[in-house]
């Protein structure tokens, strides 16, 4: 390994990246765009579902319950109905996603709790899974004055306000690095072969190790820049903290960057064109997004899917990033990942 030759390859790659304005824009543009989309648009905290109220009791107590549930902001109580026919019509038209029904004997059901005759009924649009999840959230809502109150209090550590960005932003670091590092590396190496530059470089005194490392090392710096961009934007827009060691987070990110770059180099040895390299990169990208625990709960997956997820680098980096950023966990406690 000759440091002078390696440095020459690295400088050549940096000059080429500087001339490629599209790639340079993607280095910063992709993290910012995904962070804004996942932070604002894709929010797992469901709020403001268009809803209606059918209050058949029409008592002071029932109106108090309607006001409290409306204050939870999960349901946007837009309509006050007078019949079940109106409720079915609005559901069928898609104008509402849920309806709160208070029976005429509401006070009696409150005074005599019976699991088979609950004081409230929440009618939901069963064709929407998100609406069903929100219904489960409201199903345990404690009613004022009802003696059958829940006997368990839920304490939410590390995210007491249940803010979705606190869960998504640490995961986005891994998602962005997975997409850019694998894709950029695979395409860069295949592009050199397509243009005939690889054969020309092989005829020089540069060894295969120097050539590969020289083309990969600039992307290590790019990956660390992307980590910094996500942390800064996440802190500015969503107040996402880094409760643990920043040095530990960068160390974990560096290890993950090398893992992603290795996968990109492997893809470049199989692909015969840049288009094939892009297809293969996305083929490895989708399983990591779906199985790593970023989008869906890891514990809810079948065992076979969990075993497959344990092979994927993103699965372990998500645990590292969330552990360091949100739980202030040291690397010594996360060494398995």
PDB file of N, CA and C in Angstrom, residues 136-177:
ATOM      1  N   UNK A 136     -57.882   1.987  18.607  1.00  0.00           N
ATOM      2  CA  UNK A 136     -57.347   1.240  19.741  1.00  0.00           C
ATOM      3  C   UNK A 136     -56.759   2.181  20.781  1.00  0.00           C
ATOM      4  N   UNK A 137     -56.203   3.301  20.302  1.00  0.00           N
ATOM      5  CA  UNK A 137     -55.640   4.285  21.225  1.00  0.00           C
ATOM      6  C   UNK A 137     -56.736   4.914  22.079  1.00  0.00           C
ATOM      7  N   UNK A 138     -57.891   5.177  21.480  1.00  0.00           N
ATOM      8  CA  UNK A 138     -58.983   5.819  22.209  1.00  0.00           C
ATOM      9  C   UNK A 138     -59.821   4.818  23.006  1.00  0.00           C
ATOM     10  N   UNK A 139     -59.659   3.523  22.716  1.00  0.00           N
ATOM     11  CA  UNK A 139     -60.500   2.516  23.372  1.00  0.00           C
ATOM     12  C   UNK A 139     -60.297   2.482  24.880  1.00  0.00           C
ATOM     13  N   UNK A 140     -59.080   2.826  25.319  1.00  0.00           N
ATOM     14  CA  UNK A 140     -58.796   2.801  26.758  1.00  0.00           C
ATOM     15  C   UNK A 140     -58.921   4.180  27.397  1.00  0.00           C
ATOM     16  N   UNK A 141     -59.626   5.091  26.737  1.00  0.00           N
ATOM     17  CA  UNK A 141     -59.742   6.442  27.256  1.00  0.00           C
ATOM     18  C   UNK A 141     -60.564   6.441  28.546  1.00  0.00           C
ATOM     19  N   UNK A 142     -60.030   6.952  29.665  1.00  0.00           N
ATOM     20  CA  UNK A 142     -60.777   6.945  30.929  1.00  0.00           C
ATOM     21  C   UNK A 142     -61.859   8.011  30.930  1.00  0.00           C
ATOM     22  N   UNK A 143     -63.095   7.606  31.170  1.00  0.00           N
ATOM     23  CA  UNK A 143     -64.206   8.547  31.168  1.00  0.00           C
ATOM     24  C   UNK A 143     -64.327   9.229  32.531  1.00  0.00           C
ATOM     25  N   UNK A 144     -64.609  10.514  32.525  1.00  0.00           N
ATOM     26  CA  UNK A 144     -64.792  11.208  33.800  1.00  0.00           C
ATOM     27  C   UNK A 144     -66.021  10.677  34.533  1.00  0.00           C
ATOM     28  N   UNK A 145     -65.819  10.303  35.806  1.00  0.00           N
ATOM     29  CA  UNK A 145     -66.938   9.824  36.598  1.00  0.00           C
ATOM     30  C   UNK A 145     -67.199   8.342  36.466  1.00  0.00           C
ATOM     31  N   UNK A 146     -66.454   7.660  35.576  1.00  0.00           N
ATOM     32  CA  UNK A 146     -66.673   6.229  35.411  1.00  0.00           C
ATOM     33  C   UNK A 146     -65.796   5.486  36.395  1.00  0.00           C
ATOM     34  N   UNK A 147     -66.360   4.581  37.180  1.00  0.00           N
ATOM     35  CA  UNK A 147     -65.622   3.905  38.239  1.00  0.00           C
ATOM     36  C   UNK A 147     -64.636   2.880  37.677  1.00  0.00           C
ATOM     37  N   UNK A 148     -64.898   2.351  36.500  1.00  0.00           N
ATOM     38  CA  UNK A 148     -64.026   1.326  35.915  1.00  0.00           C
ATOM     39  C   UNK A 148     -62.839   1.976  35.219  1.00  0.00           C
ATOM     40  N   UNK A 149     -62.066   2.726  35.976  1.00  0.00           N
ATOM     41  CA  UNK A 149     -60.895   3.395  35.406  1.00  0.00           C
ATOM     42  C   UNK A 149     -59.752   2.405  35.267  1.00  0.00           C
ATOM     43  N   UNK A 150     -58.840   2.642  34.317  1.00  0.00           N
ATOM     44  CA  UNK A 150     -57.721   1.710  34.150  1.00  0.00           C
ATOM     45  C   UNK A 150     -56.895   1.615  35.422  1.00  0.00           C
ATOM     46  N   UNK A 151     -56.411   0.390  35.733  1.00  0.00           N
ATOM     47  CA  UNK A 151     -55.623   0.177  36.945  1.00  0.00           C
ATOM     48  C   UNK A 151     -54.134   0.308  36.689  1.00  0.00           C
ATOM     49  N   UNK A 152     -53.739   0.650  35.478  1.00  0.00           N
ATOM     50  CA  UNK A 152     -52.326   0.746  35.128  1.00  0.00           C
ATOM     51  C   UNK A 152     -52.046   2.105  34.504  1.00  0.00           C
ATOM     52  N   UNK A 153     -50.962   2.722  34.921  1.00  0.00           N
ATOM     53  CA  UNK A 153     -50.538   3.993  34.353  1.00  0.00           C
ATOM     54  C   UNK A 153     -49.363   3.752  33.416  1.00  0.00           C
ATOM     55  N   UNK A 154     -49.448   4.280  32.212  1.00  0.00           N
ATOM     56  CA  UNK A 154     -48.382   4.122  31.222  1.00  0.00           C
ATOM     57  C   UNK A 154     -47.395   5.263  31.385  1.00  0.00           C
ATOM     58  N   UNK A 155     -46.135   4.918  31.641  1.00  0.00           N
ATOM     59  CA  UNK A 155     -45.060   5.901  31.761  1.00  0.00           C
ATOM     60  C   UNK A 155     -44.153   5.750  30.546  1.00  0.00           C
ATOM     61  N   UNK A 156     -44.029   6.803  29.753  1.00  0.00           N
ATOM     62  CA  UNK A 156     -43.269   6.762  28.511  1.00  0.00           C
ATOM     63  C   UNK A 156     -41.882   7.356  28.743  1.00  0.00           C
ATOM     64  N   UNK A 157     -40.882   6.481  28.916  1.00  0.00           N
ATOM     65  CA  UNK A 157     -39.511   6.942  29.120  1.00  0.00           C
ATOM     66  C   UNK A 157     -38.939   7.503  27.811  1.00  0.00           C
ATOM     67  N   UNK A 158     -38.030   8.479  27.950  1.00  0.00           N
ATOM     68  CA  UNK A 158     -37.212   9.027  26.871  1.00  0.00           C
ATOM     69  C   UNK A 158     -38.005   9.835  25.840  1.00  0.00           C
ATOM     70  N   UNK A 159     -39.309   9.647  25.771  1.00  0.00           N
ATOM     71  CA  UNK A 159     -40.130  10.433  24.853  1.00  0.00           C
ATOM     72  C   UNK A 159     -41.505  10.628  25.476  1.00  0.00           C
ATOM     73  N   UNK A 160     -41.565  11.368  26.593  1.00  0.00           N
ATOM     74  CA  UNK A 160     -42.831  11.484  27.322  1.00  0.00           C
ATOM     75  C   UNK A 160     -43.944  12.146  26.524  1.00  0.00           C
ATOM     76  N   UNK A 161     -43.585  13.009  25.575  1.00  0.00           N
ATOM     77  CA  UNK A 161     -44.605  13.678  24.776  1.00  0.00           C
ATOM     78  C   UNK A 161     -44.995  12.874  23.542  1.00  0.00           C
ATOM     79  N   UNK A 162     -44.363  11.724  23.353  1.00  0.00           N
ATOM     80  CA  UNK A 162     -44.653  10.832  22.227  1.00  0.00           C
ATOM     81  C   UNK A 162     -44.517  11.547  20.890  1.00  0.00           C
ATOM     82  N   UNK A 163     -43.419  12.248  20.722  1.00  0.00           N
ATOM     83  CA  UNK A 163     -43.151  12.966  19.479  1.00  0.00           C
ATOM     84  C   UNK A 163     -42.554  12.018  18.457  1.00  0.00           C
ATOM     85  N   UNK A 164     -43.173  11.936  17.287  1.00  0.00           N
ATOM     86  CA  UNK A 164     -42.709  11.014  16.253  1.00  0.00           C
ATOM     87  C   UNK A 164     -41.299  11.328  15.753  1.00  0.00           C
ATOM     88  N   UNK A 165     -40.901  12.609  15.576  1.00  0.00           N
ATOM     89  CA  UNK A 165     -39.537  12.868  15.081  1.00  0.00           C
ATOM     90  C   UNK A 165     -38.439  12.290  15.957  1.00  0.00           C
ATOM     91  N   UNK A 166     -38.677  12.155  17.255  1.00  0.00           N
ATOM     92  CA  UNK A 166     -37.650  11.588  18.125  1.00  0.00           C
ATOM     93  C   UNK A 166     -37.370  10.125  17.784  1.00  0.00           C
ATOM     94  N   UNK A 167     -38.338   9.448  17.185  1.00  0.00           N
ATOM     95  CA  UNK A 167     -38.115   8.068  16.748  1.00  0.00           C
ATOM     96  C   UNK A 167     -37.603   8.003  15.321  1.00  0.00           C
ATOM     97  N   UNK A 168     -38.073   8.901  14.454  1.00  0.00           N
ATOM     98  CA  UNK A 168     -37.741   8.802  13.035  1.00  0.00           C
ATOM     99  C   UNK A 168     -36.378   9.386  12.695  1.00  0.00           C
ATOM    100  N   UNK A 169     -35.985  10.489  13.338  1.00  0.00           N
ATOM    101  CA  UNK A 169     -34.736  11.155  12.958  1.00  0.00           C
ATOM    102  C   UNK A 169     -33.513  10.265  13.193  1.00  0.00           C
ATOM    103  N   UNK A 170     -33.346   9.611  14.365  1.00  0.00           N
ATOM    104  CA  UNK A 170     -32.195   8.707  14.499  1.00  0.00           C
ATOM    105  C   UNK A 170     -32.190   7.597  13.452  1.00  0.00           C
ATOM    106  N   UNK A 171     -33.366   7.076  13.137  1.00  0.00           N
ATOM    107  CA  UNK A 171     -33.432   6.044  12.107  1.00  0.00           C
ATOM    108  C   UNK A 171     -33.121   6.572  10.727  1.00  0.00           C
ATOM    109  N   UNK A 172     -33.467   7.832  10.476  1.00  0.00           N
ATOM    110  CA  UNK A 172     -33.206   8.420   9.163  1.00  0.00           C
ATOM    111  C   UNK A 172     -31.721   8.513   8.864  1.00  0.00           C
ATOM    112  N   UNK A 173     -30.892   8.652   9.882  1.00  0.00           N
ATOM    113  CA  UNK A 173     -29.445   8.661   9.646  1.00  0.00           C
ATOM    114  C   UNK A 173     -29.037   7.382   8.943  1.00  0.00           C
ATOM    115  N   UNK A 174     -29.500   6.247   9.457  1.00  0.00           N
ATOM    116  CA  UNK A 174     -29.161   4.973   8.842  1.00  0.00           C
ATOM    117  C   UNK A 174     -29.794   4.791   7.480  1.00  0.00           C
ATOM    118  N   UNK A 175     -31.039   5.225   7.323  1.00  0.00           N
ATOM    119  CA  UNK A 175     -31.730   5.081   6.046  1.00  0.00           C
ATOM    120  C   UNK A 175     -31.017   5.877   4.955  1.00  0.00           C
ATOM    121  N   UNK A 176     -30.660   7.111   5.260  1.00  0.00           N
ATOM    122  CA  UNK A 176     -29.991   7.967   4.277  1.00  0.00           C
ATOM    123  C   UNK A 176     -28.613   7.414   3.923  1.00  0.00           C
ATOM    124  N   UNK A 177     -27.864   6.984   4.928  1.00  0.00           N
ATOM    125  CA  UNK A 177     -26.541   6.423   4.653  1.00  0.00           C
ATOM    126  C   UNK A 177     -26.651   5.138   3.838  1.00  0.00           C
TER     127      UNK A 177
END
